[in-house]
Every structure is written in structure tokens, then in C-alpha cells.
Amino acid sequence: MSTWKENRDDLECCNSLEGIPKSNVKSMSLTAKVPHFHYVDEINCNALVELKTAFQKNNPYSDVKHTFLPILVKSLSMALTKYPSLNSCFREDSMEVIFKGLSLKHYRLNSRYVLLAFFEGSHNIGVAMATPNGLVVPNIKNVQSLSILQLARGSGILEKLAREKKSSLDENPPQMDGLKLIMMVPPKGTRVVEV
């Protein structure tokens, strides 16, 4: 809904945001507060191409299209399980890094106590999708519990809902969970992204 406001110097049109555009603005505003890091590297994807081809060739479901996206999302979830520091966020007021989904447990081992960290949380990974209505970033919940086939089915459904503007993003804006910190491996290039 648009409203017109007349000022002394000029005429303004105010357009209220609703639905997906409103969710996108909220999410982008939160994103601007997160420290950013740009990571560039080269990897050999021959095995990934073969895996995707094998999935599609042996696909018994005509409604499921196998793409690289479900494989990459599942791989990211596996990396988050192996390297829990990747699933973290930054608390600006106290200058702390918060590790999500970890629980600490004390165990007695040979007359000593050992503190171990276990992942008990969920991986909620946002995936950007270009639609006729603009960029939409639906959040795939509990990726650690989903198979690649379930992710392939789900990504097709999410894309269809986003294109038809039937996504539930209005009530649940995309979250910032996911890749925040990058594990330390020698990259081809890095830079801090200033916002």
C-alpha cells in the first residue's frame, strides 16, 4: 500500500513493505551487523560431478531433479558437524563468539576429568534463490537430519513456493544461522568485506 506525503520542498511516496520484501529487508539489516569474510579457493570437483551424474542417472523419481545444491548443502552440514566453530555468531556488545548447538560434558578418564564438546543443535542453512519477485533466501531447517534426496525434493518445493509467493517467509524471516567463520585452510585469496 502506497501513501503520499507532501513536504514543503518535495512530494514523497512511501511504500509499505509486506511479505517477502519485508523479510528480505529484515534479514539484510541483520546481515550488515555480522562481521564478513570473503574466501576464495580452487577445488577439483570431478568427483562431485560424477556423484551428481550418478544420482541423476539412477534417479527413480521423475519429480526430483538432482543438482549440485543439495550435495553442497549436505556437505556444508557435515563440515559444520566436524568443525562446530563454523556454526557461530558474533555478539557485538560483549565482543564474544557464540558457538551454536554445542553442549559441554565432563567425563572422568583415568582419575582426570575431561571436558568434551558435543554437537546437539541443528543446521539451518539459508540458500539464495533468484525469483521473478527478487532474491529470496529460504532457510532449510535441520539439514543434518536430511538426506541428499530429501534436500533435492525440498529445494524444488522451496523454489516453487518462492516463485508463487506462497512461502512462509512472511512469518519466519531467513535467519543468519550457517556459515559465519571460515575454517583455516590455505586459500587462493581472502579479504574482509566491509559493510
PDB file of C-alpha atoms in Angstrom, residues 96-191:
ATOM      1  CA  GLU A  96      32.066 -12.735  22.123  1.00  0.00           C
ATOM      2  CA  VAL A  97      31.776 -15.516  19.579  1.00  0.00           C
ATOM      3  CA  ILE A  98      28.801 -17.777  20.345  1.00  0.00           C
ATOM      4  CA  PHE A  99      29.138 -21.404  19.214  1.00  0.00           C
ATOM      5  CA  LYS A 100      25.673 -22.716  18.385  1.00  0.00           C
ATOM      6  CA  GLY A 101      24.435 -26.198  19.150  1.00  0.00           C
ATOM      7  CA  LEU A 102      27.347 -27.264  21.343  1.00  0.00           C
ATOM      8  CA  SER A 103      26.999 -28.792  24.767  1.00  0.00           C
ATOM      9  CA  LEU A 104      29.905 -29.368  27.099  1.00  0.00           C
ATOM     10  CA  LYS A 105      30.091 -32.563  29.140  1.00  0.00           C
ATOM     11  CA  HIS A 106      32.564 -33.630  31.823  1.00  0.00           C
ATOM     12  CA  TYR A 107      33.840 -37.196  31.765  1.00  0.00           C
ATOM     13  CA  ARG A 108      36.148 -38.944  34.186  1.00  0.00           C
ATOM     14  CA  LEU A 109      39.063 -40.546  32.377  1.00  0.00           C
ATOM     15  CA  ASN A 110      41.877 -42.251  34.354  1.00  0.00           C
ATOM     16  CA  SER A 111      41.413 -40.163  37.512  1.00  0.00           C
ATOM     17  CA  ARG A 112      41.151 -36.937  35.483  1.00  0.00           C
ATOM     18  CA  TYR A 113      38.152 -35.032  34.269  1.00  0.00           C
ATOM     19  CA  VAL A 114      37.954 -34.316  30.576  1.00  0.00           C
ATOM     20  CA  LEU A 115      35.696 -31.679  29.068  1.00  0.00           C
ATOM     21  CA  LEU A 116      34.271 -32.659  25.679  1.00  0.00           C
ATOM     22  CA  ALA A 117      32.079 -30.624  23.334  1.00  0.00           C
ATOM     23  CA  PHE A 118      29.218 -32.358  21.523  1.00  0.00           C
ATOM     24  CA  PHE A 119      27.038 -31.034  18.746  1.00  0.00           C
ATOM     25  CA  GLU A 120      23.378 -31.256  19.725  1.00  0.00           C
ATOM     26  CA  GLY A 121      21.907 -28.420  17.703  1.00  0.00           C
ATOM     27  CA  SER A 122      20.535 -28.109  14.230  1.00  0.00           C
ATOM     28  CA  HIS A 123      21.942 -26.790  10.981  1.00  0.00           C
ATOM     29  CA  ASN A 124      19.630 -24.202   9.453  1.00  0.00           C
ATOM     30  CA  ILE A 125      21.159 -23.162   6.141  1.00  0.00           C
ATOM     31  CA  GLY A 126      19.905 -20.290   4.006  1.00  0.00           C
ATOM     32  CA  VAL A 127      20.052 -20.713   0.237  1.00  0.00           C
ATOM     33  CA  ALA A 128      19.667 -17.694  -2.065  1.00  0.00           C
ATOM     34  CA  MET A 129      17.185 -18.162  -4.913  1.00  0.00           C
ATOM     35  CA  ALA A 130      16.557 -15.718  -7.748  1.00  0.00           C
ATOM     36  CA  THR A 131      12.819 -15.466  -8.435  1.00  0.00           C
ATOM     37  CA  PRO A 132      10.678 -13.140 -10.571  1.00  0.00           C
ATOM     38  CA  ASN A 133       9.857 -11.382  -7.280  1.00  0.00           C
ATOM     39  CA  GLY A 134      13.516 -10.749  -6.467  1.00  0.00           C
ATOM     40  CA  LEU A 135      16.111 -12.557  -4.397  1.00  0.00           C
ATOM     41  CA  VAL A 136      14.662 -14.856  -1.731  1.00  0.00           C
ATOM     42  CA  VAL A 137      16.699 -16.700   0.910  1.00  0.00           C
ATOM     43  CA  PRO A 138      14.639 -19.555   2.363  1.00  0.00           C
ATOM     44  CA  ASN A 139      16.098 -21.289   5.382  1.00  0.00           C
ATOM     45  CA  ILE A 140      16.386 -25.086   5.213  1.00  0.00           C
ATOM     46  CA  LYS A 141      15.905 -26.374   8.762  1.00  0.00           C
ATOM     47  CA  ASN A 142      17.669 -29.394  10.336  1.00  0.00           C
ATOM     48  CA  VAL A 143      19.896 -30.149   7.337  1.00  0.00           C
ATOM     49  CA  GLN A 144      21.965 -32.542   9.485  1.00  0.00           C
ATOM     50  CA  SER A 145      18.918 -34.860   9.650  1.00  0.00           C
ATOM     51  CA  LEU A 146      18.077 -34.769   5.931  1.00  0.00           C
ATOM     52  CA  SER A 147      19.350 -36.978   3.117  1.00  0.00           C
ATOM     53  CA  ILE A 148      20.543 -35.610  -0.216  1.00  0.00           C
ATOM     54  CA  LEU A 149      17.324 -36.937  -1.795  1.00  0.00           C
ATOM     55  CA  GLN A 150      15.215 -35.104   0.812  1.00  0.00           C
ATOM     56  CA  LEU A 151      17.209 -31.929   0.173  1.00  0.00           C
ATOM     57  CA  ALA A 152      16.741 -32.310  -3.604  1.00  0.00           C
ATOM     58  CA  ARG A 153      12.980 -32.715  -3.154  1.00  0.00           C
ATOM     59  CA  GLY A 154      12.828 -29.847  -0.677  1.00  0.00           C
ATOM     60  CA  SER A 155      14.836 -27.401  -2.776  1.00  0.00           C
ATOM     61  CA  GLY A 156      12.456 -27.952  -5.688  1.00  0.00           C
ATOM     62  CA  ILE A 157       9.452 -27.332  -3.445  1.00  0.00           C
ATOM     63  CA  LEU A 158      11.036 -24.225  -1.878  1.00  0.00           C
ATOM     64  CA  GLU A 159      11.834 -22.802  -5.299  1.00  0.00           C
ATOM     65  CA  LYS A 160       8.254 -23.378  -6.467  1.00  0.00           C
ATOM     66  CA  LEU A 161       6.779 -21.783  -3.325  1.00  0.00           C
ATOM     67  CA  ALA A 162       9.111 -18.788  -3.583  1.00  0.00           C
ATOM     68  CA  ARG A 163       8.182 -18.220  -7.237  1.00  0.00           C
ATOM     69  CA  GLU A 164       4.482 -18.406  -6.398  1.00  0.00           C
ATOM     70  CA  LYS A 165       4.926 -16.096  -3.375  1.00  0.00           C
ATOM     71  CA  LYS A 166       3.462 -18.826  -1.149  1.00  0.00           C
ATOM     72  CA  SER A 167       6.486 -19.233   1.071  1.00  0.00           C
ATOM     73  CA  SER A 168       6.059 -18.900   4.814  1.00  0.00           C
ATOM     74  CA  LEU A 169       8.936 -16.410   4.845  1.00  0.00           C
ATOM     75  CA  ASP A 170       6.472 -13.709   5.915  1.00  0.00           C
ATOM     76  CA  GLU A 171       6.181 -15.199   9.397  1.00  0.00           C
ATOM     77  CA  ASN A 172       9.717 -16.603   9.634  1.00  0.00           C
ATOM     78  CA  PRO A 173      12.302 -14.341   8.026  1.00  0.00           C
ATOM     79  CA  PRO A 174      15.512 -16.046   6.914  1.00  0.00           C
ATOM     80  CA  GLN A 175      17.885 -16.498   9.820  1.00  0.00           C
ATOM     81  CA  MET A 176      21.597 -15.869   9.996  1.00  0.00           C
ATOM     82  CA  ASP A 177      22.454 -19.429  11.047  1.00  0.00           C
ATOM     83  CA  GLY A 178      25.032 -21.139   8.917  1.00  0.00           C
ATOM     84  CA  LEU A 179      28.443 -20.259   7.664  1.00  0.00           C
ATOM     85  CA  LYS A 180      29.883 -17.421   9.762  1.00  0.00           C
ATOM     86  CA  LEU A 181      33.524 -18.251  10.337  1.00  0.00           C
ATOM     87  CA  ILE A 182      35.756 -19.973   7.825  1.00  0.00           C
ATOM     88  CA  MET A 183      37.994 -22.869   8.841  1.00  0.00           C
ATOM     89  CA  MET A 184      41.648 -22.075   8.443  1.00  0.00           C
ATOM     90  CA  VAL A 185      42.926 -23.664   5.259  1.00  0.00           C
ATOM     91  CA  PRO A 186      45.341 -22.003   2.841  1.00  0.00           C
ATOM     92  CA  PRO A 187      43.080 -20.139   0.379  1.00  0.00           C
ATOM     93  CA  LYS A 188      43.812 -18.610  -3.019  1.00  0.00           C
ATOM     94  CA  GLY A 189      42.712 -15.248  -1.675  1.00  0.00           C
ATOM     95  CA  THR A 190      40.839 -13.599   1.172  1.00  0.00           C
ATOM     96  CA  ARG A 191      39.612 -10.189   2.101  1.00  0.00           C
TER      97      ARG A 191
END
